[in-house]
GROMACS .gro file of C-alpha atoms in nm:
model
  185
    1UNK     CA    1   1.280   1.349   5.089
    2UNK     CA    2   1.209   1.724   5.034
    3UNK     CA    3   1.484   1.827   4.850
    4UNK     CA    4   1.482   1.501   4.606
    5UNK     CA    5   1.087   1.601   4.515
    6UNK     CA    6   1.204   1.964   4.452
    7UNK     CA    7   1.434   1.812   4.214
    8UNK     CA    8   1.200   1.626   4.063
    9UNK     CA    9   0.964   1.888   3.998
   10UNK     CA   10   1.229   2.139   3.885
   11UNK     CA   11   1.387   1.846   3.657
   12UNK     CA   12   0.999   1.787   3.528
   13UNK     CA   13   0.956   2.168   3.437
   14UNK     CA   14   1.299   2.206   3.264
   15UNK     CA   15   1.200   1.893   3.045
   16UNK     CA   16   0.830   2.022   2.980
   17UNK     CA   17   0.969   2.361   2.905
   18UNK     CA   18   1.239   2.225   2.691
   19UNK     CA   19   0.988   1.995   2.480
   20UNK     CA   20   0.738   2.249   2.441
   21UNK     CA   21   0.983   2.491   2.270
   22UNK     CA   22   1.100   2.198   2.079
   23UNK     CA   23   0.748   2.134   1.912
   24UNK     CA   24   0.698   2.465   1.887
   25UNK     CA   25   0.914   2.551   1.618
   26UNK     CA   26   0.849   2.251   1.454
   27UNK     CA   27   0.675   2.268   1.096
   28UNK     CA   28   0.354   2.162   1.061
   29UNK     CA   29   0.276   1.788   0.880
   30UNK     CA   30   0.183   1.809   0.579
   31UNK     CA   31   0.169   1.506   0.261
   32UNK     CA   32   0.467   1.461   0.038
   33UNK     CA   33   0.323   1.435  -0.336
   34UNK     CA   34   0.612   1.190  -0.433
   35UNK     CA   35   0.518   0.960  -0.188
   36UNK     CA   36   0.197   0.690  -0.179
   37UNK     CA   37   0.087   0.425   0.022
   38UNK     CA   38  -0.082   0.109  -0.173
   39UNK     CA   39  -0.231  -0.151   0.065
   40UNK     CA   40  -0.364  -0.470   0.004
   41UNK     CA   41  -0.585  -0.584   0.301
   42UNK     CA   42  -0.617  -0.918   0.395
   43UNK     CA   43  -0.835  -1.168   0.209
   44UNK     CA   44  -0.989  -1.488   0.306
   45UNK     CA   45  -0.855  -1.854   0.255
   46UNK     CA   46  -0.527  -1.852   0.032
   47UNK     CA   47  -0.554  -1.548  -0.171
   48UNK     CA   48  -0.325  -1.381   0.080
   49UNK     CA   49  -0.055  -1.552   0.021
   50UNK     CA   50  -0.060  -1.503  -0.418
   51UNK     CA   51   0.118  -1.219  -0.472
   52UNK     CA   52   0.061  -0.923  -0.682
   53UNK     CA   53   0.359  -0.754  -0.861
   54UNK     CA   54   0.376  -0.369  -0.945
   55UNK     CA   55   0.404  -0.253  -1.333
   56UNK     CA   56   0.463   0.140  -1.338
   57UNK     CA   57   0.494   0.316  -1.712
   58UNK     CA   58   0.570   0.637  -1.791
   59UNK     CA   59   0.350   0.849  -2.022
   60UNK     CA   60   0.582   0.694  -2.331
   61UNK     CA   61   0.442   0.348  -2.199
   62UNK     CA   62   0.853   0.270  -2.089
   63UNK     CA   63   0.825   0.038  -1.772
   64UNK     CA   64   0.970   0.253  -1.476
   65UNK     CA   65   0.891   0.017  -1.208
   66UNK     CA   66   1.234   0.031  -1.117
   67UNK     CA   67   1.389   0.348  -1.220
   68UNK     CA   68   1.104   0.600  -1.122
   69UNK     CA   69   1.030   0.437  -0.764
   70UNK     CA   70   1.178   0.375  -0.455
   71UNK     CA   71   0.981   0.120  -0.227
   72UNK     CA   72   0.941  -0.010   0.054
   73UNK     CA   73   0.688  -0.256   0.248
   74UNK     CA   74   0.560  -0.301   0.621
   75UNK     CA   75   0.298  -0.571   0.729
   76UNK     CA   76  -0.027  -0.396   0.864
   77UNK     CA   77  -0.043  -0.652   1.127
   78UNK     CA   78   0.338  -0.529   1.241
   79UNK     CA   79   0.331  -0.163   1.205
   80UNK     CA   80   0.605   0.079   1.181
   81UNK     CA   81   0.859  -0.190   1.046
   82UNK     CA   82   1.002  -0.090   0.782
   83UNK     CA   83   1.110  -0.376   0.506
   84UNK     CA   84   1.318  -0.338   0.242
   85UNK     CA   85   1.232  -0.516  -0.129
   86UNK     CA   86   1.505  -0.770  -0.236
   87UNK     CA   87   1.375  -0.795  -0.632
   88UNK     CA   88   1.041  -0.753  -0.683
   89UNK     CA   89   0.756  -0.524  -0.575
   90UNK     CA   90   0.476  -0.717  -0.491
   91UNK     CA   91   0.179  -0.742  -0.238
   92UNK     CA   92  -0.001  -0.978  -0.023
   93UNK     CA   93  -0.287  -0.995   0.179
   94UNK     CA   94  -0.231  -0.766   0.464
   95UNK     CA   95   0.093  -0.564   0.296
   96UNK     CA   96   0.117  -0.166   0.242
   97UNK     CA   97   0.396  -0.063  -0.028
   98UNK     CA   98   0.528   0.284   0.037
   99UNK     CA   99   0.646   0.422  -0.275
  100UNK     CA  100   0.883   0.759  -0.324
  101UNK     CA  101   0.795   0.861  -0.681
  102UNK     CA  102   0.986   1.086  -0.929
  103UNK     CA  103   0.756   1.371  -1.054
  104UNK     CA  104   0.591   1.301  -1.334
  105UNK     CA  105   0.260   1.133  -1.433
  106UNK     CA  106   0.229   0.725  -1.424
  107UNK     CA  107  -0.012   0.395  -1.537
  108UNK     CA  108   0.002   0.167  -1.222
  109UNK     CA  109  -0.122  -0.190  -1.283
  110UNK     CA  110  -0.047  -0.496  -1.088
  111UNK     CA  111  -0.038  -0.870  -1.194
  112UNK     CA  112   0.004  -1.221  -1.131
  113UNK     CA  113   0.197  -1.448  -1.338
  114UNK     CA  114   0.028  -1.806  -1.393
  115UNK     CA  115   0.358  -1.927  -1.190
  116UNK     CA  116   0.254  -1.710  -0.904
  117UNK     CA  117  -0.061  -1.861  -0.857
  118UNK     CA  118  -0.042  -2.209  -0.618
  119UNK     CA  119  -0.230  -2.245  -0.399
  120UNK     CA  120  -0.530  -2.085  -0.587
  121UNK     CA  121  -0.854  -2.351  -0.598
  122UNK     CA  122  -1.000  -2.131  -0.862
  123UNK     CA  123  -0.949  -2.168  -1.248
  124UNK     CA  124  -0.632  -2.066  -1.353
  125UNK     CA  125  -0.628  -1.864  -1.678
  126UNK     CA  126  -0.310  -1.721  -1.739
  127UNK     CA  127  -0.113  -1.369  -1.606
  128UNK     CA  128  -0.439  -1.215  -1.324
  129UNK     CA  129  -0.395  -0.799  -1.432
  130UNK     CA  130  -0.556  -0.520  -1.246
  131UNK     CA  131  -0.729  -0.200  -1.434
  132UNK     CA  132  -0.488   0.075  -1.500
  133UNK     CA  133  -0.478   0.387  -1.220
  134UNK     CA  134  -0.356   0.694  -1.374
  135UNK     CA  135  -0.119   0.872  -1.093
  136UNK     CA  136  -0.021   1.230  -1.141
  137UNK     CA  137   0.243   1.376  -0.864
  138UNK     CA  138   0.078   1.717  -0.912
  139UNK     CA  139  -0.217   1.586  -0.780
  140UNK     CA  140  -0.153   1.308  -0.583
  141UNK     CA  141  -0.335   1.064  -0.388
  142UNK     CA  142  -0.192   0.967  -0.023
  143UNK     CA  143  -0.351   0.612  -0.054
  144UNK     CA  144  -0.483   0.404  -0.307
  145UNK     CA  145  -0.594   0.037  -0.261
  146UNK     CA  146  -0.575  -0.350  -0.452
  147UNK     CA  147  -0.810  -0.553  -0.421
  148UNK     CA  148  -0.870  -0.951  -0.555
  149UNK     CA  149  -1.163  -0.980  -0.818
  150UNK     CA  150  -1.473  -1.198  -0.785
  151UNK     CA  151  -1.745  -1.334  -1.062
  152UNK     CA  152  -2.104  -1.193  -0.978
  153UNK     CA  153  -2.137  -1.496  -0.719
  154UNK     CA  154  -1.860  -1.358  -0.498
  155UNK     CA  155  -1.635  -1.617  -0.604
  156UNK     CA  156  -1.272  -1.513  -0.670
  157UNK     CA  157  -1.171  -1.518  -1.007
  158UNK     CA  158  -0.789  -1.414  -1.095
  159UNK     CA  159  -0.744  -1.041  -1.129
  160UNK     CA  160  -0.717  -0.708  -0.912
  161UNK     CA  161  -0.869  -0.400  -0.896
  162UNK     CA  162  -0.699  -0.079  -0.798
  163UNK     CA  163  -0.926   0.213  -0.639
  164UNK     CA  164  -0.860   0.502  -0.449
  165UNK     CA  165  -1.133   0.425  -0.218
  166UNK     CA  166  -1.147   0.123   0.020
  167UNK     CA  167  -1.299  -0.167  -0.081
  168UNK     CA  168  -1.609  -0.309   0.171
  169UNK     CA  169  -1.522  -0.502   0.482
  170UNK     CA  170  -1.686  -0.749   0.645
  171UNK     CA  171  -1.435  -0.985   0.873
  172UNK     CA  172  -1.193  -0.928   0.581
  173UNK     CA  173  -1.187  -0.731   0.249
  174UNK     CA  174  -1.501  -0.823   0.011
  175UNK     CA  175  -1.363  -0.867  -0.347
  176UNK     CA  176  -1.425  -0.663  -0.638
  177UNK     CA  177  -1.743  -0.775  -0.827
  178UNK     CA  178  -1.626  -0.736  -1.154
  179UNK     CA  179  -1.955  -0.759  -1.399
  180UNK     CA  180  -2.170  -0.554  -1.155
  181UNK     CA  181  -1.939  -0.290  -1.143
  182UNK     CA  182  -1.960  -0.284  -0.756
  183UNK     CA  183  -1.828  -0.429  -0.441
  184UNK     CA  184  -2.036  -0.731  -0.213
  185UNK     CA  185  -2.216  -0.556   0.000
   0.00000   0.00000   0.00000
């Protein structure tokens, strides 16, 4: 019983010894500028299931979505599963898009085409856009965020906002108040 808890402890040494040189000459972590996250956090009722599809332009205004980016998509709920994009890149409620992006400066917008939106109980008025977010890979942002658009009542109204802060939570993500010019508190 002796000998096989010396082995133990010399086997548990040689492994701590061998990890800790391991990390140690290990670089430290540090954010890739050609890579972003864009989450979409969950919603309330049905809006998590419309989808909102990325538009990328270059500074020529030549769509790039496809050409300029690499993505990929993981649910927040299941995290650190990586899924791969069949066609289009879109989000729902409770998605984060990683995107590897060529160097270069970039309009971001998302949308929803009138076909995208069953489900919806709200007016429908044709194609939902977001704003425009300006990204520039020499000064990047790690994270930036989409978010569904309300009237002043808090009622959803068919658009998307894109921040680089987080939008207000209560049980779920508030909406955008558009005319107000700031979120439900």
């Amino acid at each position: 019983m002796k000998k096989f808890a010396l082995k133990a402890l010399l086997l548990s040494a040689f492994t701590l010894t061998a990890t800790a040189h391991l990390f140690a000459e290990m670089e430290p972590l540090h954010h890739n500028p050609w890579e972003l996250i864009i989450y979409r956090p969950e919603n309330t009722g049905t809006m998590n299931d419309i989808r909102c599809f990325l538009e990328i332009l270059d500074e020529e205004g030549n769509d790039v979505t496809y050409t300029a980016v690499k993505a990929t998509y993981e649910w927040v709920s299941i995290p650190d599963k990586v899924n791969f994009y069949r066609k289009k890149y879109y989000l729902s409620g409770g998605m984060a898009m990683h995107l590897t992006i060529r160097r270069g400066r970039y309009k971001f917008t998302f949308y929803t085409p009138e076909t995208e939106q069953q489900g919806f109980a709200g007016k429908k008025h044709g194609t939902w856009t977001s704003n425009s977010f300006l990204y520039d890979t020499q000064n990047p942002a790690k994270v930036i965020f989409v978010a569904p658009t309300a009237n002043e009542n808090g009622f959803y109204d068919g658009g998307w906002h894109i921040s680089g802060t987080a939008p207000a939570w209560f049980k779920f993500t508030k909406p955008y108040i558009k005319n107000t010019e700031q979120k439900m508190d």
